[in-house]
CSV table of C-alpha atoms in Angstrom, one decimal:
chain,number,residue,atom,x,y,z
A,1,UNK,CA,26.4,-9.9,-50.1
A,2,UNK,CA,27.3,-13.4,-49.2
A,3,UNK,CA,29.3,-13.8,-52.4
A,4,UNK,CA,31.1,-10.6,-51.8
A,5,UNK,CA,32.1,-11.6,-48.2
A,6,UNK,CA,33.2,-15.1,-49.5
A,7,UNK,CA,35.3,-13.5,-52.2
A,8,UNK,CA,36.9,-11.2,-49.6
A,9,UNK,CA,37.7,-14.1,-47.3
A,10,UNK,CA,39.2,-16.1,-50.1
A,11,UNK,CA,41.4,-13.2,-51.2
A,12,UNK,CA,42.7,-12.6,-47.7
A,13,UNK,CA,43.4,-16.3,-47.2
A,14,UNK,CA,45.3,-16.5,-50.5
A,15,UNK,CA,47.4,-13.5,-49.5
A,16,UNK,CA,48.1,-14.8,-46.1
A,17,UNK,CA,49.0,-18.2,-47.4
A,18,UNK,CA,51.7,-16.6,-49.6
A,19,UNK,CA,53.1,-14.9,-46.5
A,20,UNK,CA,53.1,-17.9,-44.2
A,21,UNK,CA,54.7,-20.1,-46.9
A,22,UNK,CA,57.7,-17.7,-47.1
A,23,UNK,CA,60.7,-18.8,-44.9
A,24,UNK,CA,61.1,-16.6,-41.8
A,25,UNK,CA,64.9,-16.6,-41.9
A,26,UNK,CA,67.3,-16.0,-44.8
A,27,UNK,CA,71.0,-16.4,-45.1
A,28,UNK,CA,71.9,-12.8,-45.8
A,29,UNK,CA,70.6,-9.3,-45.0
A,30,UNK,CA,69.9,-8.7,-48.7
A,31,UNK,CA,67.8,-11.9,-48.8
A,32,UNK,CA,65.9,-10.8,-45.6
A,33,UNK,CA,65.3,-7.3,-47.0
A,34,UNK,CA,63.9,-8.8,-50.1
A,35,UNK,CA,61.7,-11.1,-48.1
A,36,UNK,CA,60.6,-8.1,-46.0
A,37,UNK,CA,59.7,-6.2,-49.1
A,38,UNK,CA,57.5,-9.2,-50.3
A,39,UNK,CA,55.8,-9.4,-46.9
A,40,UNK,CA,55.1,-5.7,-47.0
A,41,UNK,CA,53.6,-5.9,-50.4
A,42,UNK,CA,51.4,-8.9,-49.4
A,43,UNK,CA,50.4,-7.1,-46.2
A,44,UNK,CA,49.3,-4.1,-48.3
A,45,UNK,CA,47.0,-6.4,-50.2
A,46,UNK,CA,45.6,-7.8,-46.9
A,47,UNK,CA,45.2,-4.2,-45.5
A,48,UNK,CA,43.4,-3.3,-48.7
A,49,UNK,CA,41.0,-6.2,-48.1
A,50,UNK,CA,40.7,-5.2,-44.4
A,51,UNK,CA,39.7,-1.7,-45.6
A,52,UNK,CA,37.2,-3.2,-48.0
A,53,UNK,CA,35.8,-5.3,-45.2
A,54,UNK,CA,35.6,-2.3,-42.9
A,55,UNK,CA,33.7,-0.4,-45.5
A,56,UNK,CA,31.4,-3.4,-45.9
A,57,UNK,CA,31.0,-3.6,-42.1
A,58,UNK,CA,30.1,0.1,-42.0
A,59,UNK,CA,27.5,-0.4,-44.7
A,60,UNK,CA,26.1,-3.4,-42.9
A,61,UNK,CA,26.0,-1.6,-39.6
A,62,UNK,CA,24.0,1.2,-41.3
A,63,UNK,CA,21.7,-1.4,-42.7
A,64,UNK,CA,21.4,-3.1,-39.3
A,65,UNK,CA,20.5,0.3,-37.7
A,66,UNK,CA,17.8,0.7,-40.4
A,67,UNK,CA,16.5,-2.8,-39.7
A,68,UNK,CA,16.4,-2.1,-36.0
A,69,UNK,CA,14.4,1.1,-36.6
A,70,UNK,CA,12.0,-0.9,-38.8
A,71,UNK,CA,11.6,-3.5,-36.1
A,72,UNK,CA,10.7,-0.7,-33.6
A,73,UNK,CA,8.1,0.6,-36.1
A,74,UNK,CA,6.6,-2.8,-36.6
A,75,UNK,CA,6.5,-3.3,-32.8
A,76,UNK,CA,4.6,0.0,-32.4
A,77,UNK,CA,2.3,-0.9,-35.3
A,78,UNK,CA,1.6,-4.3,-33.8
A,79,UNK,CA,0.7,-2.8,-30.5
A,80,UNK,CA,-1.6,-0.1,-32.1
A,81,UNK,CA,-3.3,-2.6,-34.4
A,82,UNK,CA,-3.9,-5.0,-31.5
A,83,UNK,CA,-5.6,-2.2,-29.6
A,84,UNK,CA,-7.7,-1.5,-32.7
A,85,UNK,CA,-8.6,-5.2,-32.9
A,86,UNK,CA,-9.6,-5.3,-29.3
A,87,UNK,CA,-11.8,-2.2,-29.7
A,88,UNK,CA,-13.4,-3.6,-32.8
A,89,UNK,CA,-14.2,-6.8,-30.9
A,90,UNK,CA,-15.8,-4.8,-28.2
A,91,UNK,CA,-17.8,-2.7,-30.7
A,92,UNK,CA,-19.0,-5.9,-32.3
A,93,UNK,CA,-20.2,-7.3,-29.0
A,94,UNK,CA,-22.0,-4.0,-28.1
A,95,UNK,CA,-23.6,-3.8,-31.5
A,96,UNK,CA,-24.7,-7.4,-31.2
A,97,UNK,CA,-26.5,-6.6,-27.9
A,98,UNK,CA,-28.2,-3.7,-29.6
A,99,UNK,CA,-29.3,-5.8,-32.4
A,100,UNK,CA,-30.7,-8.4,-30.0
A,101,UNK,CA,-32.7,-5.8,-28.1
A,102,UNK,CA,-34.1,-4.3,-31.4
A,103,UNK,CA,-35.1,-7.8,-32.5
A,104,UNK,CA,-37.0,-8.3,-29.2
A,105,UNK,CA,-38.8,-4.9,-29.6
A,106,UNK,CA,-39.7,-5.7,-33.2
A,107,UNK,CA,-41.1,-9.1,-32.1
A,108,UNK,CA,-43.3,-7.4,-29.5
A,109,UNK,CA,-44.5,-4.8,-32.0
A,110,UNK,CA,-45.3,-7.6,-34.5
A,111,UNK,CA,-47.4,-9.4,-31.8
A,112,UNK,CA,-49.3,-6.1,-31.0
A,113,UNK,CA,-49.9,-5.5,-34.6
A,114,UNK,CA,-51.3,-9.0,-35.0
A,115,UNK,CA,-53.7,-8.5,-32.1
A,116,UNK,CA,-54.8,-5.1,-33.6
A,117,UNK,CA,-55.3,-6.8,-37.0
A,118,UNK,CA,-57.4,-9.5,-35.3
A,119,UNK,CA,-59.6,-6.8,-33.7
A,120,UNK,CA,-60.0,-4.9,-37.0
A,121,UNK,CA,-60.8,-8.2,-38.7
A,122,UNK,CA,-63.5,-8.9,-36.1
A,123,UNK,CA,-65.1,-5.5,-36.6
A,124,UNK,CA,-65.0,-5.9,-40.3
A,125,UNK,CA,-66.6,-9.3,-39.9
A,126,UNK,CA,-69.4,-7.9,-37.7
A,127,UNK,CA,-70.0,-5.1,-40.2
A,128,UNK,CA,-70.2,-7.7,-43.0
A,129,UNK,CA,-72.7,-9.9,-41.0
A,130,UNK,CA,-74.9,-6.8,-40.4
A,131,UNK,CA,-75.2,-6.2,-44.1
A,132,UNK,CA,-72.1,-4.3,-44.7
A,133,UNK,CA,-73.8,-0.8,-44.4
A,134,UNK,CA,-74.8,-0.1,-40.8
A,135,UNK,CA,-75.3,3.5,-39.9
A,136,UNK,CA,-74.9,4.8,-36.4
A,137,UNK,CA,-78.1,7.0,-36.8
A,138,UNK,CA,-80.2,3.9,-37.4
A,139,UNK,CA,-78.8,2.3,-34.3
A,140,UNK,CA,-79.9,5.3,-32.3
A,141,UNK,CA,-83.4,5.5,-33.9
A,142,UNK,CA,-84.0,1.9,-33.2
A,143,UNK,CA,-84.0,2.4,-29.5
A,144,UNK,CA,-87.2,1.3,-27.6
A,145,UNK,CA,-86.9,3.8,-24.8
A,146,UNK,CA,-85.0,6.8,-23.6
A,147,UNK,CA,-82.7,4.6,-21.4
A,148,UNK,CA,-82.2,2.4,-24.4
A,149,UNK,CA,-81.4,5.4,-26.5
A,150,UNK,CA,-78.7,6.6,-24.0
A,151,UNK,CA,-77.2,3.2,-23.8
A,152,UNK,CA,-77.0,2.9,-27.6
A,153,UNK,CA,-75.5,6.5,-27.9
A,154,UNK,CA,-72.8,5.6,-25.4
A,155,UNK,CA,-72.0,2.3,-27.3
A,156,UNK,CA,-71.8,4.1,-30.6
A,157,UNK,CA,-69.5,6.7,-29.2
A,158,UNK,CA,-67.3,4.1,-27.7
A,159,UNK,CA,-67.1,2.1,-30.9
A,160,UNK,CA,-66.2,5.1,-33.0
A,161,UNK,CA,-63.5,6.2,-30.6
A,162,UNK,CA,-62.1,2.7,-30.3
A,163,UNK,CA,-61.9,2.3,-34.1
A,164,UNK,CA,-60.2,5.6,-34.5
A,165,UNK,CA,-57.7,4.8,-31.7
A,166,UNK,CA,-56.9,1.4,-33.0
A,167,UNK,CA,-56.3,2.6,-36.5
A,168,UNK,CA,-54.1,5.5,-35.3
A,169,UNK,CA,-52.2,3.3,-32.9
A,170,UNK,CA,-51.8,0.7,-35.6
A,171,UNK,CA,-50.4,3.3,-38.0
A,172,UNK,CA,-47.9,4.5,-35.3
A,173,UNK,CA,-46.8,1.0,-34.6
A,174,UNK,CA,-46.3,0.3,-38.3
A,175,UNK,CA,-44.1,3.5,-38.6
A,176,UNK,CA,-42.1,2.6,-35.5
A,177,UNK,CA,-41.6,-0.9,-36.8
A,178,UNK,CA,-40.2,0.4,-40.1
A,179,UNK,CA,-37.9,2.8,-38.3
A,180,UNK,CA,-36.6,0.0,-36.0
A,181,UNK,CA,-36.2,-2.3,-39.0
A,182,UNK,CA,-34.1,0.3,-40.8
A,183,UNK,CA,-32.1,0.9,-37.7
A,184,UNK,CA,-31.4,-2.9,-37.4
A,185,UNK,CA,-30.5,-3.1,-41.1
A,186,UNK,CA,-28.0,-0.2,-40.7
A,187,UNK,CA,-26.4,-1.6,-37.6
A,188,UNK,CA,-26.1,-5.0,-39.2
A,189,UNK,CA,-24.4,-3.5,-42.2
A,190,UNK,CA,-22.0,-1.6,-39.8
A,191,UNK,CA,-21.4,-4.8,-37.9
A,192,UNK,CA,-20.6,-6.7,-41.2
A,193,UNK,CA,-18.1,-3.9,-42.1
A,194,UNK,CA,-16.5,-4.0,-38.7
A,195,UNK,CA,-16.2,-7.8,-38.9
A,196,UNK,CA,-14.7,-7.7,-42.3
A,197,UNK,CA,-12.2,-5.0,-41.1
A,198,UNK,CA,-11.3,-7.1,-38.1
A,199,UNK,CA,-10.7,-10.2,-40.3
A,200,UNK,CA,-8.5,-8.1,-42.6
A,201,UNK,CA,-6.7,-6.7,-39.6
A,202,UNK,CA,-6.1,-10.1,-38.2
A,203,UNK,CA,-4.5,-11.3,-41.4
A,204,UNK,CA,-2.3,-8.2,-41.7
A,205,UNK,CA,-1.2,-8.5,-38.1
A,206,UNK,CA,-0.1,-12.0,-38.7
A,207,UNK,CA,1.8,-10.8,-41.8
A,208,UNK,CA,3.5,-8.0,-39.9
A,209,UNK,CA,4.5,-10.4,-37.1
A,210,UNK,CA,5.9,-12.8,-39.7
A,211,UNK,CA,7.8,-9.9,-41.3
A,212,UNK,CA,9.1,-8.7,-38.0
A,213,UNK,CA,10.4,-12.2,-37.0
A,214,UNK,CA,12.1,-12.6,-40.4
A,215,UNK,CA,13.8,-9.2,-40.0
A,216,UNK,CA,15.0,-10.2,-36.5
A,217,UNK,CA,16.5,-13.4,-37.7
A,218,UNK,CA,18.2,-11.7,-40.7
A,219,UNK,CA,19.6,-9.1,-38.3
A,220,UNK,CA,21.0,-11.8,-36.0
A,221,UNK,CA,22.5,-13.7,-38.9
A,222,UNK,CA,24.2,-10.6,-40.3
A,223,UNK,CA,25.6,-9.6,-37.0
A,224,UNK,CA,27.1,-13.1,-36.5
A,225,UNK,CA,28.7,-13.1,-40.0
A,226,UNK,CA,30.0,-9.6,-39.4
A,227,UNK,CA,31.7,-10.5,-36.2
A,228,UNK,CA,33.2,-13.7,-37.8
A,229,UNK,CA,34.6,-11.7,-40.7
A,230,UNK,CA,36.0,-9.0,-38.5
A,231,UNK,CA,37.7,-11.6,-36.2
A,232,UNK,CA,39.1,-13.4,-39.2
A,233,UNK,CA,40.5,-10.3,-40.8
A,234,UNK,CA,42.0,-9.1,-37.5
A,235,UNK,CA,43.7,-12.5,-37.0
A,236,UNK,CA,45.2,-12.5,-40.5
A,237,UNK,CA,46.5,-8.9,-40.0
A,238,UNK,CA,48.0,-9.8,-36.6
A,239,UNK,CA,49.7,-12.9,-38.1
A,240,UNK,CA,51.3,-10.7,-40.9
A,241,UNK,CA,52.3,-8.1,-38.4
A,242,UNK,CA,54.0,-10.7,-36.2
A,243,UNK,CA,55.8,-12.2,-39.3
A,244,UNK,CA,57.0,-8.7,-40.3
A,245,UNK,CA,58.1,-7.9,-36.8
A,246,UNK,CA,60.1,-11.1,-36.5
A,247,UNK,CA,61.8,-10.5,-39.8
A,248,UNK,CA,62.7,-7.0,-38.9
A,249,UNK,CA,64.2,-8.2,-35.7
A,250,UNK,CA,66.2,-10.8,-37.6
A,251,UNK,CA,67.5,-8.1,-39.9
A,252,UNK,CA,68.5,-6.0,-37.0
A,253,UNK,CA,70.3,-8.9,-35.3
A,254,UNK,CA,72.0,-9.8,-38.5
A,255,UNK,CA,73.2,-6.2,-39.1
A,256,UNK,CA,74.5,-6.1,-35.5
A,257,UNK,CA,76.4,-9.3,-36.0
A,258,UNK,CA,77.9,-8.1,-39.2
A,259,UNK,CA,78.9,-4.8,-37.6
A,260,UNK,CA,80.6,-6.6,-34.8
A,261,UNK,CA,82.4,-8.8,-37.3
A,262,UNK,CA,83.5,-5.7,-39.2
A,263,UNK,CA,84.9,-4.0,-36.2
A,264,UNK,CA,86.7,-7.2,-35.1
A,265,UNK,CA,88.2,-7.5,-38.6
A,266,UNK,CA,89.3,-3.8,-38.5
A,267,UNK,CA,90.9,-4.4,-35.1
A,268,UNK,CA,92.7,-7.5,-36.3
A,269,UNK,CA,93.9,-5.6,-39.3
A,270,UNK,CA,95.3,-2.8,-37.2
A,271,UNK,CA,97.1,-5.2,-34.9
A,272,UNK,CA,98.5,-7.1,-38.0
A,273,UNK,CA,99.8,-3.8,-39.5
A,274,UNK,CA,101.4,-2.8,-36.2
A,275,UNK,CA,103.1,-6.1,-35.9
A,276,UNK,CA,104.3,-5.9,-39.5
A,277,UNK,CA,105.7,-2.4,-38.9
A,278,UNK,CA,107.6,-3.6,-36.0
A,279,UNK,CA,109.0,-6.5,-38.1
A,280,UNK,CA,109.9,-4.0,-40.9
A,281,UNK,CA,111.9,-1.8,-38.6
A,282,UNK,CA,113.8,-4.8,-37.4
A,283,UNK,CA,114.5,-5.9,-40.9
A,284,UNK,CA,115.3,-2.4,-42.1
A,285,UNK,CA,115.3,-3.6,-45.7
A,286,UNK,CA,111.8,-4.6,-45.9
A,287,UNK,CA,109.4,-1.9,-47.2
A,288,UNK,CA,106.6,-0.9,-44.9
A,289,UNK,CA,103.4,-2.7,-45.4
A,290,UNK,CA,100.1,-0.9,-45.2
A,291,UNK,CA,96.9,-2.7,-44.4
A,292,UNK,CA,93.8,-2.0,-46.4
A,293,UNK,CA,90.4,-2.7,-45.3
A,294,UNK,CA,87.1,-2.5,-47.1
A,295,UNK,CA,83.4,-2.7,-46.0
A,296,UNK,CA,80.2,-3.5,-47.9
A,297,UNK,CA,77.0,-1.7,-47.6
A,298,UNK,CA,73.6,-3.3,-48.2
A,299,UNK,CA,70.8,-1.3,-49.5
A,300,UNK,CA,67.3,-2.2,-48.6
A,301,UNK,CA,64.6,-2.0,-51.3
A,302,UNK,CA,61.9,0.5,-50.5
A,303,UNK,CA,58.2,-0.5,-50.4
A,304,UNK,CA,55.6,1.7,-51.9
A,305,UNK,CA,51.9,1.9,-51.4
A,306,UNK,CA,48.9,3.5,-53.0
A,307,UNK,CA,45.7,4.3,-51.2
A,308,UNK,CA,42.4,4.8,-53.0
A,309,UNK,CA,39.8,6.9,-51.3
A,310,UNK,CA,36.2,5.7,-51.8
A,311,UNK,CA,33.7,8.2,-53.3
A,312,UNK,CA,30.0,8.4,-52.8
A,313,UNK,CA,27.3,10.2,-54.8
A,314,UNK,CA,24.8,12.4,-53.0
A,315,UNK,CA,21.3,10.9,-52.5
A,316,UNK,CA,18.7,12.2,-55.0
A,317,UNK,CA,15.8,14.3,-53.7
A,318,UNK,CA,12.1,13.7,-54.3
A,319,UNK,CA,10.6,16.2,-56.6
A,320,UNK,CA,6.8,15.5,-56.9
A,321,UNK,CA,4.0,13.5,-55.4
A,322,UNK,CA,4.8,10.4,-57.3
A,323,UNK,CA,8.3,10.0,-55.9
A,324,UNK,CA,8.1,12.0,-52.6
A,325,UNK,CA,7.0,8.9,-50.7
A,326,UNK,CA,10.0,6.8,-51.8
A,327,UNK,CA,11.9,7.8,-48.7
A,328,UNK,CA,9.5,5.7,-46.6
A,329,UNK,CA,9.9,2.5,-48.6
A,330,UNK,CA,11.5,0.0,-46.2
A,331,UNK,CA,11.3,2.6,-43.4
A,332,UNK,CA,7.6,2.5,-42.4
A,333,UNK,CA,4.9,0.4,-41.0
A,334,UNK,CA,1.1,0.2,-41.5
A,335,UNK,CA,-1.0,1.3,-38.5
A,336,UNK,CA,-4.9,1.4,-38.8
A,337,UNK,CA,-5.7,5.0,-38.1
A,338,UNK,CA,-2.0,6.0,-38.0
A,339,UNK,CA,-0.3,9.0,-39.7
A,340,UNK,CA,-2.6,11.6,-38.1
A,341,UNK,CA,-0.1,13.0,-35.7
A,342,UNK,CA,3.5,14.4,-36.1
A,343,UNK,CA,4.8,11.6,-33.9
A,344,UNK,CA,3.3,8.9,-36.2
A,345,UNK,CA,4.7,10.7,-39.3
A,346,UNK,CA,8.1,11.1,-37.7
A,347,UNK,CA,8.2,7.3,-37.1
A,348,UNK,CA,6.8,6.4,-40.5
A,349,UNK,CA,3.5,5.0,-39.1
A,350,UNK,CA,0.8,5.5,-41.8
A,351,UNK,CA,-2.5,4.0,-43.1
A,352,UNK,CA,-3.4,4.3,-46.7
A,353,UNK,CA,-5.3,7.6,-46.6
A,354,UNK,CA,-3.0,9.4,-44.2
A,355,UNK,CA,0.0,8.5,-46.4
A,356,UNK,CA,-1.8,10.0,-49.5
A,357,UNK,CA,-2.6,13.2,-47.4
A,358,UNK,CA,1.1,13.5,-46.3
A,359,UNK,CA,2.5,12.9,-49.9
A,360,UNK,CA,0.3,15.7,-51.4
A,361,UNK,CA,1.1,18.0,-48.5
A,362,UNK,CA,4.8,17.7,-49.4
A,363,UNK,CA,4.1,19.2,-52.8
A,364,UNK,CA,1.9,22.0,-51.4
A,365,UNK,CA,-1.5,20.4,-51.9
A,366,UNK,CA,-3.9,20.4,-48.9
A,367,UNK,CA,-6.4,17.5,-49.0
A,368,UNK,CA,-8.4,18.6,-46.0
A,369,UNK,CA,-8.1,18.2,-42.2
A,370,UNK,CA,-5.5,15.5,-41.4
A,371,UNK,CA,-7.5,14.2,-38.4
A,372,UNK,CA,-10.5,13.3,-40.5
A,373,UNK,CA,-8.9,12.1,-43.7
A,374,UNK,CA,-10.2,8.8,-45.0
A,375,UNK,CA,-10.8,6.9,-48.3
A,376,UNK,CA,-14.3,8.4,-48.2
A,377,UNK,CA,-13.1,12.0,-48.1
A,378,UNK,CA,-10.3,11.4,-50.6
A,379,UNK,CA,-12.6,9.9,-53.3
A,380,UNK,CA,-14.5,13.3,-53.3
A,381,UNK,CA,-11.3,15.4,-53.1
A,382,UNK,CA,-10.9,15.9,-56.9
A,383,UNK,CA,-12.4,15.0,-60.2
A,384,UNK,CA,-13.2,11.4,-61.2
A,385,UNK,CA,-11.7,10.3,-64.5
A,386,UNK,CA,-11.9,7.1,-66.5
A,387,UNK,CA,-9.3,4.5,-65.6
A,388,UNK,CA,-8.3,4.5,-69.3
A,389,UNK,CA,-7.1,8.1,-68.8
A,390,UNK,CA,-5.2,7.4,-65.7
A,391,UNK,CA,-2.0,9.5,-65.2
A,392,UNK,CA,0.8,9.5,-62.6
A,393,UNK,CA,-0.3,11.4,-59.5
A,394,UNK,CA,-4.0,10.2,-59.8
A,395,UNK,CA,-5.6,8.5,-56.8
A,396,UNK,CA,-6.6,4.9,-57.4
A,397,UNK,CA,-9.1,3.0,-55.2
A,398,UNK,CA,-9.5,-0.6,-54.3
A,399,UNK,CA,-12.3,-2.7,-52.7
A,400,UNK,CA,-10.6,-4.5,-49.9
A,401,UNK,CA,-12.5,-5.2,-46.6
A,402,UNK,CA,-15.2,-2.8,-48.0
A,403,UNK,CA,-15.9,-0.7,-51.1
A,404,UNK,CA,-13.1,1.9,-51.6
A,405,UNK,CA,-11.4,0.5,-48.6
A,406,UNK,CA,-7.8,1.2,-49.9
A,407,UNK,CA,-6.3,4.2,-51.8
A,408,UNK,CA,-2.9,4.8,-53.4
A,409,UNK,CA,-1.1,7.1,-55.8
A,410,UNK,CA,-0.6,5.9,-59.4
A,411,UNK,CA,3.0,6.2,-60.5
A,412,UNK,CA,2.7,4.9,-64.0
A,413,UNK,CA,3.5,1.5,-65.7
A,414,UNK,CA,0.5,-0.2,-64.0
A,415,UNK,CA,1.9,0.5,-60.5
A,416,UNK,CA,1.0,2.6,-57.5
A,417,UNK,CA,2.6,3.7,-54.3
A,418,UNK,CA,0.8,3.5,-51.0
A,419,UNK,CA,0.8,2.4,-47.4
A,420,UNK,CA,0.1,-1.3,-47.7
A,421,UNK,CA,-1.0,-3.2,-44.6
A,422,UNK,CA,1.5,-6.0,-45.1
A,423,UNK,CA,4.6,-4.0,-46.0
A,424,UNK,CA,4.2,-0.4,-45.0
A,425,UNK,CA,4.9,2.2,-47.7
A,426,UNK,CA,5.7,0.3,-50.9
A,427,UNK,CA,5.2,0.3,-54.7
A,428,UNK,CA,2.7,-2.4,-55.8
A,429,UNK,CA,1.6,-3.7,-59.2
A,430,UNK,CA,-2.1,-3.2,-59.9
A,431,UNK,CA,-2.0,-4.7,-63.4
A,432,UNK,CA,-1.9,-8.3,-62.1
A,433,UNK,CA,-2.5,-10.4,-59.0
A,434,UNK,CA,-4.2,-9.2,-55.9
A,435,UNK,CA,-4.4,-5.5,-56.6
A,436,UNK,CA,-5.7,-6.1,-60.1
A,437,UNK,CA,-8.6,-8.1,-58.6
A,438,UNK,CA,-9.2,-5.4,-55.9
A,439,UNK,CA,-9.0,-2.3,-58.2
A,440,UNK,CA,-12.6,-1.1,-58.7
A,441,UNK,CA,-11.9,1.4,-61.5
A,442,UNK,CA,-12.3,4.6,-59.4
A,443,UNK,CA,-9.7,7.2,-60.3
A,444,UNK,CA,-9.6,10.7,-58.8
A,445,UNK,CA,-7.5,13.5,-60.2
A,446,UNK,CA,-6.4,16.1,-57.7
């Protein structure tokens, strides 16, 4: 684009230089008419350049409008992603509190179990010291009196109930401990996923911010260059118009002067003829003299111009799921959880799974409720096939912040289209670099 604008400026300058180097005044009307024709031809060249510049300015303005729309999308995406980041931070803090509480409860259960284990160990030790085979009936029969018998019976009953209660309570505590440990493990795994997602989100937010700032700077630079080019072209056209107007006035003045001289010459000729007639009558022998007069007419060369109207081809239409998403390339932004409302879709705000859902819906395939679509639901939406049998239209999955954390649509040639967190909807190469490392081999055919 810069080369095109530079070439356009150079062409205009060269054309203007030829005009300004031409003398403004000429000695005769014919010379001035010839000069005027040259200026008109040169101005036609400049006007052609101005039209080309206007067409370029129109194209750049459309591009600027598109960039402004993209900046608006990125601003919305940044706001939504910041909200998501704040919520994730709050979830992490809440989960950390729950984990701390569970760890305290586990510690108390472990202390109780240790005490119960000590009691059971003491009972086992007493049993071992008494020979390892004490029967409660022998304890009762060994009583020395009825009172002693009652005391022993009560003691035996208490010991039996205590043993049974301790064992049952110990078993319950062990089961509760296992349940709480599993709960802690699950929450910790969830916490790790949230933390990984937050880290990924932070990186992508920074990338989106950088992209937005770059687009803003590019937009500002283009606007400045457009204004500079527009002003330059207008100045050149104005200078040519002034030169042409001055020359036309000079031609008009020169014609008026020549017309006045012609009339004066005719009047002088008439007076001379009259005087000669009078002298002839007086002389009587002299033949009458007649005065002749002539006039010259100058013809001005005519300028011609040819206008060429630009033509444009109609935009092609997407025909299948592989190409239907191309309309969003450069016109979308990635939002975590986006693309699940008509407003998001209208503004081109998607995440990876909602974009896939939208693309298939455009070719008449329903991949389930839009509100609950995710990489987890999509990987079960069709039939898994080997990556060696991958075909355009298949879903491909990548391990990003978690397993199967990203999904796209294979387009062939080792590439896929999807809503990428750093670029919005784009076509990426999965045969090398980042996406090759993240591709986990899962391919789903819808």
